């Protein structure tokens, strides 16, 4: 599948903002299953300083700053991406999850040549991170799926299905800073919450999982036109499965990631890869609006 993604964020303040510094994780990654053919980031007003860096996880980060006043900031990222569906692993023929855990402990889970980022080690995604940590209740939740000797892909898929069955999507139940333990107790949240919780469960048994930000192609109801700008950012997770590489799963929709998912960036948790973040002086009360349009191309 080929897509054109338009992601627009608009900040409006009651008073002028005198100084602002921003970072954007808005350029889709390129790798074996996804290639970014075109990308353009338009910032209005024009920043005083712009630069591009690569973070420690291999994501492109656009940095831009202002030293003159403005009331409104509009950031639009337009990407054209080709996405290939990953191979579907056999759940029952994958290695036992304990074997992957031992591989992580003994070798650091060095990624294989076929993995998407061969220079990194999977083990860095096996530990608590600023937004992902757990207690005994999360460990117990994970152990229902990760029973002794179970193939890792089968266990991950079972946990994904349980997440989908036991937790309800509710855009009003949480905020961007809601802790994992609160999501677990509420049994409600959004895609970011479900990704964080499932990552916590997987890491709690000694495995490695990373947070993935991106987009999901949506389908209008039969007979209804596609609504431009009605899509949204999405989040899921990727689990290290040894020689099988990384397995991407989407607990919000109870599915393996296919060619309807477009990867922006990955890190330990949301805090590593927010689409857009920044600090500013002034502005008074401010408002933010976000519009995302995922357009399949012929």
XYZ file of C-alpha atoms in Angstrom:
298
model
C 0.000 0.000 0.000
C 1.032 3.562 -0.725
C -0.211 6.464 1.365
C -0.090 10.221 1.623
C -0.325 11.353 5.250
C -1.037 14.965 6.203
C -0.612 15.725 9.906
C -1.461 19.275 10.992
C -1.077 20.682 14.496
C -2.179 24.200 15.372
C -1.436 26.078 18.619
C -3.260 29.362 19.283
C -2.597 31.632 22.285
C -4.528 34.515 23.821
C -1.305 36.502 24.002
C 1.852 36.558 21.888
C 4.440 33.861 22.502
C 7.824 35.568 22.761
C 10.186 32.577 22.607
C 9.535 28.975 21.598
C 11.594 25.818 21.086
C 10.062 22.718 19.490
C 10.925 19.169 18.435
C 8.913 17.016 16.023
C 8.915 13.253 15.480
C 6.812 13.508 12.313
C 8.911 11.908 9.575
C 7.993 8.224 9.070
C 10.819 5.736 9.489
C 12.222 3.828 6.542
C 13.125 0.150 6.802
C 12.573 -3.259 5.198
C 8.755 -3.012 5.256
C 8.317 0.747 4.897
C 9.907 3.402 2.698
C 9.334 7.148 2.963
C 9.355 8.451 -0.613
C 8.617 12.120 0.118
C 8.476 14.248 3.246
C 7.947 17.948 3.828
C 7.559 19.821 7.109
C 5.958 23.262 6.828
C 6.085 25.550 9.871
C 4.144 28.831 10.013
C 5.488 31.317 11.044
C 8.922 30.573 9.648
C 11.283 29.602 12.512
C 14.415 31.581 13.276
C 16.454 28.384 13.636
C 15.893 24.895 12.205
C 17.923 21.694 12.371
C 17.598 17.934 12.000
C 19.009 15.332 14.346
C 18.763 11.577 14.842
C 17.835 10.405 18.319
C 19.275 7.373 20.117
C 16.616 5.081 18.613
C 17.318 6.060 15.002
C 14.336 8.388 14.567
C 14.627 11.656 12.638
C 13.818 14.665 14.840
C 13.151 18.119 13.396
C 14.111 20.949 15.742
C 12.921 24.540 15.273
C 12.966 27.663 17.420
C 11.507 31.191 17.466
C 12.870 34.377 18.995
C 10.101 36.714 17.824
C 6.509 36.929 18.971
C 3.622 35.039 17.386
C 0.070 34.130 18.399
C -0.450 31.015 16.309
C 1.850 28.159 15.377
C 0.854 25.779 12.595
C 2.966 22.705 11.842
C 2.063 20.540 8.845
C 3.889 17.338 7.926
C 3.136 15.739 4.539
C 4.547 12.277 3.843
C 4.272 9.773 1.019
C 5.033 6.253 2.180
C 5.040 2.754 0.757
C 4.206 -0.029 3.225
C 4.666 -3.759 2.751
C 2.912 -6.310 4.982
C 5.415 -8.145 7.209
C 5.618 -11.953 7.072
C 3.131 -13.654 9.376
C 5.006 -15.881 11.837
C 3.655 -19.253 12.883
C 2.441 -18.798 16.437
C 2.975 -22.414 17.464
C 6.336 -22.848 15.707
C 7.996 -19.847 17.329
C 10.556 -20.432 20.127
C 9.437 -20.717 23.769
C 9.316 -17.278 25.341
C 11.764 -18.345 28.073
C 14.377 -19.052 25.378
C 14.052 -15.466 24.127
C 14.360 -14.181 27.689
C 17.582 -16.147 28.163
C 18.897 -14.860 24.830
C 18.255 -11.311 25.986
C 20.080 -11.928 29.253
C 23.071 -13.650 27.678
C 23.639 -11.623 24.504
C 21.644 -8.433 25.079
C 19.346 -9.544 22.270
C 21.651 -8.184 19.604
C 19.455 -7.642 16.581
C 20.060 -9.936 13.636
C 20.987 -8.689 10.126
C 17.372 -9.069 9.029
C 16.062 -6.905 11.866
C 14.964 -3.351 11.164
C 17.714 -1.715 13.222
C 20.713 -4.089 13.381
C 22.955 -1.696 15.295
C 20.776 -1.622 18.393
C 20.295 -4.129 21.186
C 16.847 -5.321 22.133
C 17.716 -5.506 25.832
C 17.408 -1.738 26.261
C 13.643 -2.238 25.793
C 13.369 -4.818 28.611
C 13.530 -2.407 31.554
C 11.175 0.102 33.195
C 11.125 3.524 31.532
C 9.813 6.923 32.687
C 6.205 6.144 31.669
C 6.234 2.329 31.860
C 6.691 0.466 35.128
C 4.698 -2.245 36.876
C 3.672 -3.911 40.105
C 2.663 -7.452 41.084
C -0.822 -7.061 39.589
C 0.634 -6.425 36.125
C 3.035 -9.358 36.537
C 0.106 -11.619 37.395
C -1.829 -10.349 34.392
C 1.107 -11.194 32.115
C 1.704 -14.653 33.580
C -1.761 -15.817 32.505
C -0.488 -15.666 28.907
C 3.190 -16.421 29.497
C 2.892 -19.920 30.916
C 5.991 -22.174 30.923
C 7.068 -23.434 27.510
C 4.542 -21.451 25.461
C 5.748 -20.238 22.039
C 6.456 -16.527 22.239
C 4.273 -15.471 19.289
C 1.343 -17.471 20.670
C 1.812 -15.895 24.106
C 2.018 -12.364 22.693
C -1.092 -12.865 20.576
C -2.984 -14.264 23.560
C -2.017 -11.256 25.694
C -3.070 -8.916 22.876
C -6.483 -10.605 22.657
C -6.963 -10.397 26.411
C -6.072 -6.709 26.393
C -8.677 -6.094 23.717
C -11.350 -8.131 25.538
C -10.795 -6.774 29.046
C -10.138 -3.082 28.363
C -12.530 -0.583 26.826
C -11.511 2.243 24.501
C -12.547 5.487 26.202
C -11.076 8.801 25.092
C -12.273 10.556 28.269
C -10.912 8.132 30.889
C -7.226 9.066 30.797
C -4.777 11.818 29.919
C -1.355 11.712 28.278
C 0.229 11.351 31.741
C -2.020 8.641 33.255
C 0.210 5.963 34.878
C 0.060 2.318 33.773
C -1.237 1.199 37.185
C -4.234 3.540 36.866
C -5.036 2.259 33.372
C -4.888 -1.294 34.709
C -7.349 -0.443 37.496
C -9.687 1.614 35.288
C -9.755 -0.984 32.523
C -10.216 1.948 30.150
C -8.040 4.178 28.033
C -6.805 4.931 24.520
C -4.267 3.340 22.193
C -1.307 4.932 23.987
C -2.513 3.518 27.321
C -3.043 0.028 25.940
C 0.397 0.022 24.305
C 2.021 1.166 27.561
C 0.195 -1.461 29.613
C 0.971 -4.351 27.274
C 4.616 -3.283 27.100
C 4.712 -3.229 30.919
C 3.268 -6.745 31.043
C 5.784 -8.075 28.508
C 8.761 -6.423 30.172
C 7.602 -7.718 33.564
C 8.359 -11.316 32.479
C 11.833 -10.381 31.222
C 11.127 -9.790 27.529
C 11.771 -6.699 25.384
C 9.062 -4.493 23.872
C 9.199 -1.034 22.358
C 6.549 1.676 21.933
C 5.623 2.522 18.325
C 3.919 5.734 17.227
C 2.292 6.080 13.839
C -0.935 6.097 11.898
C -3.663 3.608 11.034
C -5.661 3.589 7.850
C -9.357 3.775 8.701
C -12.354 2.698 6.652
C -15.611 4.679 6.406
C -18.919 2.859 6.948
C -20.335 1.204 3.809
C -21.814 3.787 1.494
C -20.296 6.723 3.379
C -17.579 9.004 1.962
C -14.147 9.085 3.498
C -13.805 12.114 5.809
C -10.673 14.158 5.193
C -8.838 14.947 8.415
C -10.847 12.509 10.530
C -7.994 10.078 11.157
C -5.743 10.314 14.203
C -2.327 9.369 15.452
C -2.082 5.788 16.639
C 0.177 3.709 18.880
C 1.032 0.050 19.233
C 4.012 -2.048 20.339
C 6.725 -4.286 18.970
C 8.033 -7.391 20.787
C 11.492 -8.914 20.294
C 11.146 -12.566 19.222
C 14.740 -13.643 18.680
C 15.552 -14.891 15.182
C 12.039 -13.913 14.079
C 12.950 -10.286 14.703
C 10.362 -7.839 16.029
C 6.640 -8.661 16.071
C 4.303 -5.636 15.921
C 0.897 -6.044 17.572
C -1.999 -3.628 18.031
C -3.926 -4.267 21.273
C -6.450 -1.527 20.535
C -7.674 -3.488 17.508
C -6.542 -7.023 18.509
C -4.440 -7.605 15.422
C -0.981 -8.154 14.062
C 0.313 -5.031 12.350
C -0.092 -5.250 8.584
C 0.172 -2.747 5.725
C -2.578 -0.545 7.204
C -0.190 0.649 9.938
C 2.335 3.400 9.152
C 5.272 3.709 11.544
C 6.455 7.165 12.586
C 8.957 6.412 15.341
C 9.743 4.058 18.200
C 11.239 4.356 21.660
C 10.881 3.111 25.223
C 7.526 4.854 25.694
C 5.492 7.823 24.464
C 7.821 10.283 26.145
C 10.628 9.327 23.746
C 8.606 9.946 20.570
C 5.791 12.523 20.942
C 4.715 13.766 17.505
C 5.352 17.363 18.563
C 6.626 18.828 21.811
C 8.122 22.101 22.951
C 8.533 24.858 25.500
C 7.564 28.500 25.139
C 7.319 31.771 27.041
C 4.077 33.733 26.964
C 0.908 32.861 25.084
C -1.540 33.046 27.985
C -4.262 30.456 27.639
C -3.560 28.367 24.563
C -5.534 25.891 22.493
C -4.339 23.003 20.352
C -6.043 21.280 17.444
C -4.779 18.264 15.496
C -5.887 16.945 12.128
C -4.567 13.753 10.528
C -5.479 12.534 7.058
C -4.310 9.119 5.821
C -5.007 8.905 2.080
C -4.433 5.621 0.217
C -2.853 6.273 -3.186
C -3.524 4.358 -6.369
